[in-house]
Amino acid sequence: MNYRHAFHAGNFADVLKHVVLTRVLVHLCAKDKPFRAIDTHAGLGVYDLEAEEAGRTGEWHDGFGRLETPFAAEVEALLAPYRAAVEGVRARHGATTYPGSPAIIREHLRAGDKGVFVELHPIDAETLAHRYASDSRTKVMHLDGWTALNALIPPPERRGLVLIDPPYEERGEIDRLGQSLLKAARKWPTGIYLGWYPIKDLSAVDRMAATLDAGLERPALRLDLMIERPDDPTRLSGTGLIVVNPPWTLAAEAEQFLPALAERLARTGYGAFRCERLGPEG
Ligand SMILES: C[S@@+](CC[C@H](N)C(=O)[O-])C[C@H]1O[C@@H](n2cnc3c(N)ncnc32)[C@H](O)[C@@H]1O
C-alpha cells in the first residue's frame, strides 16, 4: 500500500468526484427518510493543502485551486453544496484544509443518517477513527474495502450510497470496479453506487463501461472529464465516475457542470467531457 492521498488531495480528480458526491448527497437529503453512506476507500478525511505532501506535487493548484473565480450562476448553484462542504470543513479544521470524502459525507449527515468509512491503511484508519470518535452517526472500519462492500450491503436503512474510490495501484482494478458494481447492484439493487476511475488508457475504461452497459439491470451514468488528449496511456489525462441508480436529475446537472469544469481544468487548452447512459436505459 504505497498510495497516499495527501499528495493528491484537491486535484482535478477530487473536484469531479466530490462535486458528484455532493449532488448525490443533496438528492438523499431531499427526503426525510434516513440514509447510509458507505465509503469503501475512505482515506484521511481532512487534508492540509499547505502540508509537505500536497506542496510536493502541487496538484491541487490545477484542481480546487482553479475554482476561485465563480462560474456562471447556474453552474454555481450546482456547486454550492460542494463549496459549502469545503467551507464547513475549513471552519472546523483550518483555512488551508480540503475535505476528503468522509468529511464531505459527514457535512451532509442528519441526526438519523449514518456514514461508514472503510480504510485499510492502519494509520489512516486510526486517524479517521480518532477524528470522528465522538460522532455516533459515523463508524470507521479498518478493513479491505472490496470485502467490506459485500458485507455492508444492503444496509438496514435500504436507502443510501456507496462510494468506491480505490487507489489503482494494481493492474486490472478498472475491470474489478466494473465486476464489483455488477455484483453489488444485484445484491442491493436500489443503492446508489459511485465508482471512481482514473483515465490513462481510455480503452480500459471503454471496456469496463461496455461490460456494465451489457450486464447492469439498473440504469447508470458514465461521467468522464478529460483535461488532456488521451494520447499517452501512461499519463493521467482524465477521470470519471460510474453512477449506478443516479438521481433522476443528475444527467441534466452533469450536462451543466461537466463542460464548465472541462473548460476550467483543461491542462493545455484541451478539455472534454462525456455524460453517457449505461444499462437498461442506455
Ligand atoms: C483515492 S484514496 C481515497 C480518497 C477518498 N475517498 C477521498 O475522496 O477523499 C484511496 C484510499 O484507499 C486506501 N486503500 C488502499 N487499498 C485499500 C483497500 N483494499 N481497502 C480499503 N482501503 C484501501 C488507501 O490507503 C487510500 O487512503
Tab-separated table of C-alpha atoms and ligand atoms in Angstrom:
chain	number	residue	atom	x	y	z
A	1	MET	CA	0.000	0.000	0.000
A	2	ASN	CA	2.068	2.893	-1.283
A	3	TYR	CA	-0.707	5.256	-2.323
A	4	ARG	CA	-1.116	8.280	-0.034
A	5	HIS	CA	-3.995	10.569	-0.896
A	6	ALA	CA	-2.364	13.509	0.904
A	7	PHE	CA	-0.215	14.035	-2.226
A	8	HIS	CA	-3.286	14.304	-4.466
A	9	ALA	CA	-5.971	15.928	-2.291
A	10	GLY	CA	-7.877	18.688	-4.071
A	11	ASN	CA	-6.623	17.742	-7.549
A	12	PHE	CA	-8.908	17.813	-10.602
A	13	ALA	CA	-9.995	14.209	-9.985
A	14	ASP	CA	-11.035	15.038	-6.408
A	15	VAL	CA	-13.007	18.024	-7.692
A	16	LEU	CA	-15.124	15.913	-10.072
A	17	LYS	CA	-15.552	13.095	-7.528
A	18	HIS	CA	-16.556	15.415	-4.715
A	19	VAL	CA	-18.901	17.544	-6.846
A	20	VAL	CA	-20.771	14.404	-7.991
A	21	LEU	CA	-20.762	13.042	-4.424
A	22	THR	CA	-22.376	16.235	-3.120
A	23	ARG	CA	-25.043	16.155	-5.852
A	24	VAL	CA	-25.988	12.616	-4.759
A	25	LEU	CA	-25.967	13.615	-1.074
A	26	VAL	CA	-28.231	16.578	-1.816
A	27	HIS	CA	-30.631	14.180	-3.520
A	28	LEU	CA	-30.605	11.825	-0.496
A	29	CYS	CA	-31.209	14.742	1.884
A	30	ALA	CA	-34.272	15.848	-0.099
A	31	LYS	CA	-36.364	13.168	1.650
A	32	ASP	CA	-36.804	12.820	5.425
A	33	LYS	CA	-36.092	9.070	5.402
A	34	PRO	CA	-32.636	8.272	6.835
A	35	PHE	CA	-29.840	7.100	4.541
A	36	ARG	CA	-26.479	5.412	4.919
A	37	ALA	CA	-23.337	6.465	3.015
A	38	ILE	CA	-20.628	3.802	2.747
A	39	ASP	CA	-17.147	4.902	1.675
A	40	THR	CA	-15.085	1.790	0.847
A	41	HIS	CA	-11.708	3.553	0.390
A	42	ALA	CA	-12.056	6.492	2.743
A	43	GLY	CA	-8.577	7.989	3.212
A	44	LEU	CA	-7.842	10.508	5.960
A	45	GLY	CA	-10.983	12.640	5.801
A	46	VAL	CA	-9.227	16.013	6.007
A	47	TYR	CA	-6.057	17.189	4.224
A	48	ASP	CA	-3.938	20.290	4.670
A	49	LEU	CA	-3.093	21.821	1.288
A	50	GLU	CA	-0.146	23.618	2.908
A	51	ALA	CA	1.352	20.398	4.275
A	52	GLU	CA	4.532	18.976	2.792
A	53	GLU	CA	2.798	16.179	0.829
A	54	ALA	CA	0.370	18.478	-1.027
A	55	GLY	CA	3.167	21.003	-1.540
A	56	ARG	CA	5.453	18.431	-3.112
A	57	THR	CA	3.106	17.668	-6.027
A	58	GLY	CA	1.193	20.965	-6.088
A	59	GLU	CA	-1.655	19.069	-7.792
A	60	TRP	CA	-4.397	20.974	-6.009
A	61	HIS	CA	-3.352	24.213	-7.746
A	62	ASP	CA	-4.687	22.719	-11.007
A	63	GLY	CA	-7.786	21.354	-9.295
A	64	PHE	CA	-9.543	23.081	-6.430
A	65	GLY	CA	-7.102	25.984	-6.830
A	66	ARG	CA	-8.662	26.843	-10.205
A	67	LEU	CA	-12.172	27.188	-8.810
A	68	GLU	CA	-11.661	30.558	-7.141
A	69	THR	CA	-13.295	32.574	-9.922
A	70	PRO	CA	-17.039	31.868	-9.876
A	71	PHE	CA	-18.690	30.019	-12.747
A	72	ALA	CA	-21.943	31.066	-14.416
A	73	ALA	CA	-24.834	31.291	-11.923
A	74	GLU	CA	-26.488	28.001	-12.979
A	75	VAL	CA	-23.214	26.098	-12.508
A	76	GLU	CA	-22.509	27.847	-9.193
A	77	ALA	CA	-25.948	26.760	-7.963
A	78	LEU	CA	-24.982	23.119	-8.589
A	79	LEU	CA	-21.544	23.564	-6.996
A	80	ALA	CA	-22.926	25.369	-3.933
A	81	PRO	CA	-23.189	22.243	-1.689
A	82	TYR	CA	-19.605	21.272	-2.617
A	83	ARG	CA	-18.318	24.755	-1.820
A	84	ALA	CA	-20.348	24.751	1.428
A	85	ALA	CA	-18.798	21.414	2.449
A	86	VAL	CA	-15.294	22.807	1.863
A	87	GLU	CA	-16.161	25.915	3.891
A	88	GLY	CA	-17.699	23.832	6.698
A	89	VAL	CA	-14.548	21.729	6.999
A	90	ARG	CA	-12.313	24.813	6.794
A	91	ALA	CA	-14.264	26.460	9.603
A	92	ARG	CA	-13.563	23.456	11.834
A	93	HIS	CA	-10.108	22.322	10.715
A	94	GLY	CA	-8.393	25.407	9.316
A	95	ALA	CA	-8.457	27.735	6.323
A	96	THR	CA	-5.976	25.710	4.242
A	97	THR	CA	-7.658	22.333	4.634
A	98	TYR	CA	-9.526	20.377	1.971
A	99	PRO	CA	-12.150	17.711	2.773
A	100	GLY	CA	-11.837	14.091	1.785
A	101	SER	CA	-14.950	12.078	1.011
A	102	PRO	CA	-15.706	11.124	4.668
A	103	ALA	CA	-15.723	14.801	5.664
A	104	ILE	CA	-17.973	15.696	2.723
A	105	ILE	CA	-20.357	12.894	3.664
A	106	ARG	CA	-20.305	13.964	7.303
A	107	GLU	CA	-21.232	17.530	6.357
A	108	HIS	CA	-24.499	16.122	4.935
A	109	LEU	CA	-25.472	13.647	7.669
A	110	ARG	CA	-28.640	14.458	9.575
A	111	ALA	CA	-29.494	13.075	13.020
A	112	GLY	CA	-30.731	9.673	11.769
A	113	ASP	CA	-28.266	9.175	8.886
A	114	LYS	CA	-25.104	7.054	9.043
A	115	GLY	CA	-21.644	7.303	7.495
A	116	VAL	CA	-19.484	4.173	7.324
A	117	PHE	CA	-15.872	4.798	6.384
A	118	VAL	CA	-13.642	1.863	5.445
A	119	GLU	CA	-9.877	2.298	5.192
A	120	LEU	CA	-7.171	-0.376	5.004
A	121	HIS	CA	-4.109	1.743	5.828
A	122	PRO	CA	-3.675	1.257	9.583
A	123	ILE	CA	-2.513	4.794	10.374
A	124	ASP	CA	-5.155	6.460	8.188
A	125	ALA	CA	-7.880	4.258	9.659
A	126	GLU	CA	-6.753	5.159	13.157
A	127	THR	CA	-6.557	8.887	12.364
A	128	LEU	CA	-10.043	8.795	10.879
A	129	ALA	CA	-11.460	6.808	13.798
A	130	HIS	CA	-9.943	9.284	16.245
A	131	ARG	CA	-11.275	12.254	14.264
A	132	TYR	CA	-14.875	11.014	14.350
A	133	ALA	CA	-14.832	9.151	17.685
A	134	SER	CA	-17.387	11.467	19.272
A	135	ASP	CA	-19.849	11.365	16.349
A	136	SER	CA	-22.266	8.479	16.846
A	137	ARG	CA	-23.591	8.840	13.286
A	138	THR	CA	-20.255	7.636	11.877
A	139	LYS	CA	-18.322	4.400	12.045
A	140	VAL	CA	-14.748	3.789	10.855
A	141	MET	CA	-13.727	0.263	9.866
A	142	HIS	CA	-10.154	-0.918	9.367
A	143	LEU	CA	-10.855	-3.426	6.580
A	144	ASP	CA	-10.326	-4.239	2.936
A	145	GLY	CA	-12.855	-2.053	1.101
A	146	TRP	CA	-13.799	-4.658	-1.519
A	147	THR	CA	-14.624	-7.231	1.158
A	148	ALA	CA	-16.447	-4.625	3.227
A	149	LEU	CA	-18.556	-3.617	0.229
A	150	ASN	CA	-20.010	-7.099	0.000
A	151	ALA	CA	-20.504	-7.369	3.762
A	152	LEU	CA	-22.098	-3.948	4.279
A	153	ILE	CA	-24.876	-4.110	1.672
A	154	PRO	CA	-27.801	-3.926	1.768
A	155	PRO	CA	-27.737	-1.576	4.769
A	156	PRO	CA	-30.602	-1.574	7.280
A	157	GLU	CA	-31.892	1.791	6.005
A	158	ARG	CA	-32.251	0.356	2.445
A	159	ARG	CA	-31.522	3.859	1.217
A	160	GLY	CA	-28.157	5.411	0.526
A	161	LEU	CA	-24.942	5.462	-1.445
A	162	VAL	CA	-21.684	3.576	-1.782
A	163	LEU	CA	-18.538	5.398	-2.913
A	164	ILE	CA	-15.840	3.097	-4.317
A	165	ASP	CA	-12.606	5.048	-4.700
A	166	PRO	CA	-9.640	2.651	-4.865
A	167	PRO	CA	-6.036	3.773	-5.401
A	168	TYR	CA	-5.499	1.841	-8.682
A	169	GLU	CA	-2.104	0.528	-7.657
A	170	GLU	CA	-2.781	-2.928	-9.077
A	171	ARG	CA	-3.356	-3.945	-12.689
A	172	GLY	CA	-6.928	-4.745	-13.616
A	173	GLU	CA	-8.549	-2.592	-10.945
A	174	ILE	CA	-10.764	-0.892	-13.537
A	175	ASP	CA	-12.209	-4.296	-14.503
A	176	ARG	CA	-12.534	-5.110	-10.815
A	177	LEU	CA	-14.559	-1.929	-10.347
A	178	GLY	CA	-16.933	-2.996	-13.141
A	179	GLN	CA	-17.359	-6.525	-11.766
A	180	SER	CA	-17.879	-5.222	-8.211
A	181	LEU	CA	-20.541	-2.767	-9.373
A	182	LEU	CA	-22.388	-5.546	-11.211
A	183	LYS	CA	-22.282	-7.797	-8.161
A	184	ALA	CA	-23.229	-5.066	-5.683
A	185	ALA	CA	-26.139	-3.838	-7.809
A	186	ARG	CA	-27.524	-7.377	-7.805
A	187	LYS	CA	-27.176	-7.661	-4.010
A	188	TRP	CA	-28.634	-4.220	-3.234
A	189	PRO	CA	-30.474	-3.157	-6.399
A	190	THR	CA	-31.721	0.214	-5.126
A	191	GLY	CA	-28.462	1.573	-3.710
A	192	ILE	CA	-26.739	4.473	-5.464
A	193	TYR	CA	-23.165	3.494	-6.374
A	194	LEU	CA	-20.390	5.890	-7.325
A	195	GLY	CA	-17.354	4.147	-8.779
A	196	TRP	CA	-14.369	6.384	-9.417
A	197	TYR	CA	-11.691	5.698	-12.052
A	198	PRO	CA	-8.617	7.444	-13.470
A	199	ILE	CA	-8.400	7.774	-17.250
A	200	LYS	CA	-4.986	6.878	-18.617
A	201	ASP	CA	-5.751	4.096	-21.080
A	202	LEU	CA	-9.174	5.067	-22.415
A	203	SER	CA	-9.735	1.598	-23.894
A	204	ALA	CA	-9.713	0.064	-20.380
A	205	VAL	CA	-12.471	2.469	-19.300
A	206	ASP	CA	-14.461	1.804	-22.505
A	207	ARG	CA	-14.206	-1.950	-21.852
A	208	MET	CA	-15.440	-1.596	-18.258
A	209	ALA	CA	-18.306	0.671	-19.398
A	210	ALA	CA	-19.323	-1.817	-22.120
A	211	THR	CA	-19.405	-4.645	-19.543
A	212	LEU	CA	-21.671	-2.544	-17.317
A	213	ASP	CA	-23.860	-1.468	-20.221
A	214	ALA	CA	-24.482	-5.103	-21.152
A	215	GLY	CA	-24.713	-6.540	-17.640
A	216	LEU	CA	-26.447	-3.968	-15.437
A	217	GLU	CA	-30.107	-4.414	-14.691
A	218	ARG	CA	-30.233	-0.889	-13.274
A	219	PRO	CA	-29.689	2.472	-15.009
A	220	ALA	CA	-26.263	4.075	-14.772
A	221	LEU	CA	-24.321	7.102	-15.948
A	222	ARG	CA	-20.750	7.336	-17.146
A	223	LEU	CA	-19.346	10.781	-16.357
A	224	ASP	CA	-15.881	11.473	-17.816
A	225	LEU	CA	-13.830	14.644	-17.511
A	226	MET	CA	-10.798	14.961	-19.793
A	227	ILE	CA	-8.178	17.617	-19.132
A	228	GLU	CA	-5.735	16.430	-21.763
A	229	ARG	CA	-5.976	14.472	-25.031
A	230	PRO	CA	-5.870	10.763	-24.113
A	231	ASP	CA	-2.943	10.088	-26.451
A	232	ASP	CA	-0.476	8.696	-23.920
A	233	PRO	CA	-1.748	5.748	-21.814
A	234	THR	CA	0.894	6.423	-19.157
A	235	ARG	CA	-0.466	9.909	-18.358
A	236	LEU	CA	-3.467	10.771	-16.210
A	237	SER	CA	-5.427	12.624	-18.885
A	238	GLY	CA	-8.827	12.431	-17.277
A	239	THR	CA	-11.032	10.978	-14.609
A	240	GLY	CA	-14.548	9.686	-14.297
A	241	LEU	CA	-17.304	8.108	-12.275
A	242	ILE	CA	-19.864	5.445	-12.957
A	243	VAL	CA	-23.046	6.271	-11.071
A	244	VAL	CA	-25.468	3.348	-10.779
A	245	ASN	CA	-29.059	4.341	-9.951
A	246	PRO	CA	-28.258	8.035	-10.449
A	247	PRO	CA	-30.723	10.581	-9.062
A	248	TRP	CA	-33.046	11.418	-11.944
A	249	THR	CA	-31.719	14.983	-12.110
A	250	LEU	CA	-28.013	14.058	-12.254
A	251	ALA	CA	-27.647	13.676	-16.040
A	252	ALA	CA	-29.063	17.164	-16.670
A	253	GLU	CA	-26.906	18.597	-13.862
A	254	ALA	CA	-23.783	16.922	-15.262
A	255	GLU	CA	-24.512	18.405	-18.696
A	256	GLN	CA	-24.138	21.787	-16.977
A	257	PHE	CA	-21.170	21.327	-14.649
A	258	LEU	CA	-19.042	18.947	-16.760
A	259	PRO	CA	-18.414	21.380	-19.647
A	260	ALA	CA	-17.678	24.168	-17.156
A	261	LEU	CA	-15.172	22.004	-15.273
A	262	ALA	CA	-13.612	20.719	-18.518
A	263	GLU	CA	-13.023	24.256	-19.711
A	264	ARG	CA	-11.668	25.470	-16.356
A	265	LEU	CA	-9.457	22.472	-15.557
A	266	ALA	CA	-8.044	21.770	-19.054
A	267	ARG	CA	-4.276	21.437	-18.958
A	268	THR	CA	-3.170	22.522	-22.411
A	269	GLY	CA	-6.270	24.032	-23.905
A	270	TYR	CA	-7.908	20.634	-24.398
A	271	GLY	CA	-10.857	19.898	-22.131
A	272	ALA	CA	-13.664	17.470	-22.890
A	273	PHE	CA	-16.416	15.561	-21.169
A	274	ARG	CA	-18.810	12.675	-21.615
A	275	CYS	CA	-22.182	12.066	-19.993
A	276	GLU	CA	-23.486	8.731	-21.210
A	277	ARG	CA	-26.302	6.464	-20.076
A	278	LEU	CA	-25.489	2.800	-19.488
A	279	GLY	CA	-27.621	-0.211	-18.643
A	280	PRO	CA	-31.285	-0.764	-19.451
A	281	GLU	CA	-31.959	2.928	-20.147
A	282	GLY	CA	-28.723	3.438	-22.115
B	1	LIG	C1	-8.072	7.585	-3.596
B	1	LIG	S1	-7.795	7.363	-1.886
B	1	LIG	C2	-9.326	7.730	-1.146
B	1	LIG	C3	-9.729	9.162	-1.176
B	1	LIG	C4	-11.062	9.453	-0.533
B	1	LIG	N1	-12.110	8.546	-0.976
B	1	LIG	C5	-11.471	10.875	-0.808
B	1	LIG	O1	-12.204	11.137	-1.786
B	1	LIG	O2	-11.092	11.755	-0.058
B	1	LIG	C6	-7.747	5.633	-1.728
B	1	LIG	C7	-7.624	5.145	-0.290
B	1	LIG	O3	-7.803	3.725	-0.265
B	1	LIG	C8	-6.956	3.170	0.715
B	1	LIG	N2	-6.835	1.746	0.365
B	1	LIG	C9	-5.951	1.126	-0.416
B	1	LIG	N3	-6.279	-0.173	-0.571
B	1	LIG	C10	-7.422	-0.358	0.143
B	1	LIG	C11	-8.274	-1.474	0.358
B	1	LIG	N4	-8.021	-2.641	-0.192
B	1	LIG	N5	-9.369	-1.295	1.140
B	1	LIG	C12	-9.653	-0.096	1.708
B	1	LIG	N6	-8.872	0.993	1.549
B	1	LIG	C13	-7.775	0.864	0.764
B	1	LIG	C14	-5.693	3.988	0.615
B	1	LIG	O4	-4.942	3.902	1.827
B	1	LIG	C15	-6.265	5.393	0.346
B	1	LIG	O5	-6.455	6.073	1.561
